[in-house]
Amino acid sequence: MTVYAIIGGTGLTQLEGLTIRQSLSVETPYGAPSADVQIGDYAGREVLFLARHGHPHRLPPHQVNYRANLWALKQAGAQAVLAVNAVGGIHAAMGTGHFCVPHQLIDYTSGRQHTYFADDLEAVTHIDFSYPYTESLRQQLIAALAAEGCGYSSHGVYACTQGPRLETVAEIARLERDGCDIVGMTGMPEAALARELELDYACLALVVNPAAGKSTAVITMAEIEQALHDGMGKVKSTLARVLMAG
């Protein structure tokens, strides 16, 4: 039976309903992960949970130790990772409260520790990253969203920007020209690191605001927090369906 790990992003620093049996403080060759790995029961299944930004939410996207996080989950026994991400909507279909299960991504970040294959190598290693998300895991998320009756898109291109600031109108226009549908700050290098560790990986993205220039209103944290509050119940029920089916 597959051992699932959930990485919670903004708005999901703890998984309500998770009966915690153990909290692991995992030491890694890459430093400390964002938080302890929680092991417990959720939706009738054993699951691992890690808060990407720490608990409480304290780590900005560019300072998350992605290498330590994925390594810690692998060491704790994870085989598949369900990553929850809050994103901005670029494509017209990606309105606030909409879900997207992206099939592709473009990395616009810089300066992040993005690979395990960096030091003291016996040989250069290249991973195939043509399709960054595990298709079978994507399909599980899509089926769960459909069963929940959520508004969702089964495909999308995730643009990962550096943060922590939000993007300019011109930057979003560029991302749109590049073919991006949603924009976030934490999708990379997380997805690539999972691939390097041979972990199945898929993203459940919740749109929490229109991207810059996609609305006449000013983007506010209050708006984003409200969207997170409204959407987290559906996030949790969707994850529960995946776990029960898997």
Coordinates of C-alpha atoms in Angstrom, one line a residue:
M1 CA 0.0 0.0 0.0
T2 CA 1.4 3.4 -1.0
V3 CA 2.7 5.6 1.8
Y4 CA 1.4 9.1 1.1
A5 CA 2.9 12.4 2.4
I6 CA 1.1 15.7 2.3
I7 CA 3.0 18.9 2.1
G8 CA 0.8 21.7 3.3
G9 CA 1.4 25.2 2.0
T10 CA 0.0 28.6 3.0
G11 CA -3.3 28.0 4.8
L12 CA -2.5 24.4 5.6
T13 CA 0.2 24.5 8.4
Q14 CA -1.7 21.8 10.3
L15 CA -4.0 19.0 9.1
E16 CA -7.2 19.1 11.1
G17 CA -8.5 15.6 11.6
L18 CA -5.0 14.0 11.6
T19 CA -4.6 11.8 14.6
I20 CA -1.0 12.2 15.3
R21 CA 0.8 9.1 16.6
Q22 CA 4.4 10.4 16.2
S23 CA 6.2 13.6 15.5
L24 CA 9.6 13.0 13.9
S25 CA 12.5 15.5 14.1
V26 CA 14.5 14.3 11.2
E27 CA 18.1 15.2 10.7
T28 CA 19.2 15.5 7.1
P29 CA 22.5 16.1 5.3
Y30 CA 20.9 19.4 4.1
G31 CA 19.9 20.9 7.4
A32 CA 16.6 21.0 9.2
P33 CA 13.3 20.7 7.5
S34 CA 10.6 23.4 7.9
A35 CA 8.9 21.4 10.7
D36 CA 8.7 18.0 12.2
V37 CA 7.3 15.2 10.1
Q38 CA 3.9 14.2 11.6
I39 CA 2.9 10.6 11.3
G40 CA -0.7 9.8 12.0
D41 CA -4.1 8.5 10.7
Y42 CA -6.2 10.5 8.3
A43 CA -9.3 9.3 6.4
G44 CA -8.5 5.8 7.7
R45 CA -5.0 5.7 6.3
E46 CA -1.5 6.3 7.8
V47 CA -0.2 9.5 6.3
L48 CA 2.8 11.8 6.7
F49 CA 2.4 15.5 7.0
L50 CA 4.9 18.4 6.7
A51 CA 4.2 22.1 6.9
R52 CA 6.2 23.7 4.0
H53 CA 6.4 27.1 5.7
G54 CA 6.7 25.8 9.2
H55 CA 4.2 25.9 12.0
P56 CA 3.5 28.6 12.7
H57 CA 3.8 29.9 9.2
R58 CA 7.2 31.7 9.3
L59 CA 9.3 30.7 6.3
P60 CA 9.0 32.7 3.1
P61 CA 9.0 30.8 -0.2
H62 CA 12.7 31.5 -1.1
Q63 CA 13.9 30.5 2.4
V64 CA 12.1 27.1 2.6
N65 CA 14.7 24.3 2.8
Y66 CA 13.1 22.2 0.1
R67 CA 16.0 19.7 0.0
A68 CA 15.6 18.9 3.7
N69 CA 11.8 18.7 3.5
L70 CA 11.8 16.1 0.7
W71 CA 14.7 14.2 2.2
A72 CA 12.9 14.0 5.6
L73 CA 9.7 12.7 4.0
K74 CA 11.6 10.1 2.1
Q75 CA 13.5 9.0 5.2
A76 CA 10.2 8.8 7.1
G77 CA 8.9 6.3 4.5
A78 CA 7.0 8.4 2.0
Q79 CA 6.5 7.0 -1.5
A80 CA 4.1 9.6 -2.9
V81 CA 3.7 13.3 -2.2
L82 CA 0.5 15.3 -2.5
A83 CA 1.6 19.0 -2.5
V84 CA -0.9 21.7 -1.7
N85 CA -0.2 25.1 -3.2
A86 CA -1.9 28.5 -3.0
V87 CA -1.7 30.2 -6.4
G88 CA -2.7 33.3 -8.4
G89 CA -4.9 32.8 -11.4
I90 CA -3.6 33.9 -14.8
H91 CA -5.9 32.1 -17.3
A92 CA -9.5 33.3 -17.3
A93 CA -10.8 30.0 -16.1
M94 CA -8.6 30.2 -12.9
G95 CA -10.9 32.3 -10.7
T96 CA -10.7 32.6 -7.0
G97 CA -11.7 29.3 -5.4
H98 CA -11.0 27.3 -8.5
F99 CA -8.7 24.3 -8.3
C100 CA -6.0 23.3 -10.8
V101 CA -4.1 20.0 -11.1
P102 CA -1.1 21.3 -13.2
H103 CA 0.5 19.0 -15.8
Q104 CA 3.5 21.3 -16.5
L105 CA 5.5 24.0 -14.9
I106 CA 8.1 26.7 -15.7
D107 CA 10.7 27.7 -13.1
Y108 CA 11.4 31.4 -12.8
T109 CA 13.2 31.2 -9.5
S110 CA 16.9 31.9 -8.8
G111 CA 19.4 31.1 -6.1
R112 CA 17.5 28.2 -4.5
Q113 CA 19.3 25.0 -3.5
H114 CA 17.6 23.0 -6.2
T115 CA 19.3 19.7 -6.5
Y116 CA 20.8 16.8 -4.5
F117 CA 23.4 16.2 -7.3
A118 CA 25.7 19.1 -6.5
D119 CA 28.6 18.1 -4.3
D120 CA 31.2 15.2 -4.1
L121 CA 29.7 13.4 -7.1
E122 CA 31.2 10.3 -8.7
A123 CA 29.3 11.1 -11.9
V124 CA 27.1 13.8 -13.3
T125 CA 23.4 12.9 -12.9
H126 CA 20.6 14.2 -15.1
I127 CA 16.9 13.4 -14.4
D128 CA 14.2 13.2 -17.0
F129 CA 11.9 16.1 -16.1
S130 CA 9.9 16.3 -19.3
Y131 CA 6.7 15.6 -17.4
P132 CA 7.2 17.0 -13.9
Y133 CA 4.2 15.5 -12.2
T134 CA 3.3 11.9 -11.8
E135 CA 0.4 11.2 -14.1
S136 CA -1.3 8.5 -12.0
L137 CA -1.2 10.7 -8.9
R138 CA -2.6 13.6 -11.0
Q139 CA -5.5 11.4 -12.1
Q140 CA -6.2 10.5 -8.4
L141 CA -6.5 14.2 -7.5
I142 CA -8.7 14.9 -10.6
A143 CA -11.1 12.1 -9.7
A144 CA -11.3 13.3 -6.1
L145 CA -12.1 16.8 -7.2
A146 CA -14.8 15.6 -9.5
A147 CA -16.3 13.4 -6.8
E148 CA -16.3 16.4 -4.4
G149 CA -18.1 18.6 -7.0
C150 CA -15.3 21.2 -7.0
G151 CA -14.7 23.6 -9.9
Y152 CA -11.4 22.5 -11.3
S153 CA -9.1 22.3 -14.3
S154 CA -7.4 19.0 -15.0
H155 CA -4.5 20.7 -16.8
G156 CA -2.5 23.8 -16.3
V157 CA 1.0 25.3 -16.5
Y158 CA 2.4 26.4 -13.1
A159 CA 4.7 29.4 -13.1
C160 CA 7.0 29.4 -10.1
T161 CA 8.3 32.8 -9.2
Q162 CA 10.8 33.8 -6.6
G163 CA 8.7 35.8 -4.1
P164 CA 8.0 36.7 -1.5
R165 CA 6.6 39.8 -3.3
L166 CA 3.7 39.3 -5.6
E167 CA 4.3 39.9 -9.3
T168 CA 4.0 43.0 -11.4
V169 CA 1.3 43.4 -14.1
A170 CA 4.1 43.2 -16.8
E171 CA 5.5 40.1 -15.2
I172 CA 2.1 38.4 -15.3
A173 CA 1.7 39.5 -18.9
R174 CA 5.0 37.8 -19.7
L175 CA 4.0 34.6 -17.9
E176 CA 0.8 34.5 -19.9
R177 CA 2.7 34.9 -23.1
D178 CA 4.9 32.0 -22.0
G179 CA 1.7 29.9 -21.7
C180 CA 1.3 29.9 -17.9
D181 CA -2.1 29.4 -16.3
I182 CA -1.4 29.8 -12.6
V183 CA 1.5 31.4 -10.6
G184 CA 2.9 30.4 -7.3
M185 CA 6.2 30.6 -5.4
T186 CA 6.7 27.1 -4.0
G187 CA 6.3 24.6 -6.8
M188 CA 10.0 24.5 -7.5
P189 CA 12.5 23.1 -6.7
E190 CA 10.1 20.9 -4.7
A191 CA 8.8 18.9 -7.8
A192 CA 12.3 18.4 -9.2
L193 CA 13.7 17.2 -5.8
A194 CA 10.9 14.7 -5.5
R195 CA 11.8 13.3 -8.9
E196 CA 15.5 13.1 -7.9
L197 CA 14.4 11.0 -4.9
E198 CA 12.1 8.9 -7.0
L199 CA 9.0 10.0 -5.2
D200 CA 5.7 10.2 -7.0
Y201 CA 4.6 13.9 -6.9
A202 CA 1.5 15.9 -7.8
C203 CA 0.2 19.4 -7.0
L204 CA -3.2 20.4 -5.8
A205 CA -3.3 24.1 -6.5
L206 CA -6.0 26.4 -5.0
V207 CA -6.5 29.8 -6.7
V208 CA -6.6 32.4 -3.9
N209 CA -6.5 35.6 -6.0
P210 CA -6.5 36.9 -9.6
A211 CA -2.9 37.5 -10.7
A212 CA -1.7 41.1 -11.1
G213 CA -3.6 42.9 -13.9
K214 CA -6.3 40.2 -14.0
S215 CA -8.7 42.2 -11.9
T216 CA -9.3 45.9 -11.4
A217 CA -9.1 45.5 -7.6
V218 CA -5.9 45.7 -5.6
I219 CA -4.7 42.4 -4.3
T220 CA -4.9 42.3 -0.5
M221 CA -3.8 39.7 2.0
A222 CA -7.3 39.9 3.5
E223 CA -8.7 38.7 0.2
I224 CA -6.2 35.9 0.0
E225 CA -6.7 34.8 3.6
Q226 CA -10.5 34.7 3.0
A227 CA -10.0 32.5 -0.1
L228 CA -7.8 30.2 1.8
H229 CA -10.3 29.9 4.6
D230 CA -13.1 29.2 2.2
G231 CA -11.1 26.6 0.2
M232 CA -9.4 24.6 2.8
G233 CA -12.4 22.5 3.6
K234 CA -12.5 21.3 0.0
V235 CA -8.7 20.8 0.0
K236 CA -9.0 18.5 3.0
S237 CA -12.0 16.5 1.7
T238 CA -10.2 16.1 -1.7
L239 CA -7.1 14.8 0.0
A240 CA -9.2 12.4 2.1
R241 CA -10.8 11.0 -1.0
V242 CA -7.4 10.3 -2.6
L243 CA -6.2 8.6 0.6
M244 CA -9.3 6.4 0.9
A245 CA -9.1 5.4 -2.8
G246 CA -5.4 4.8 -2.7

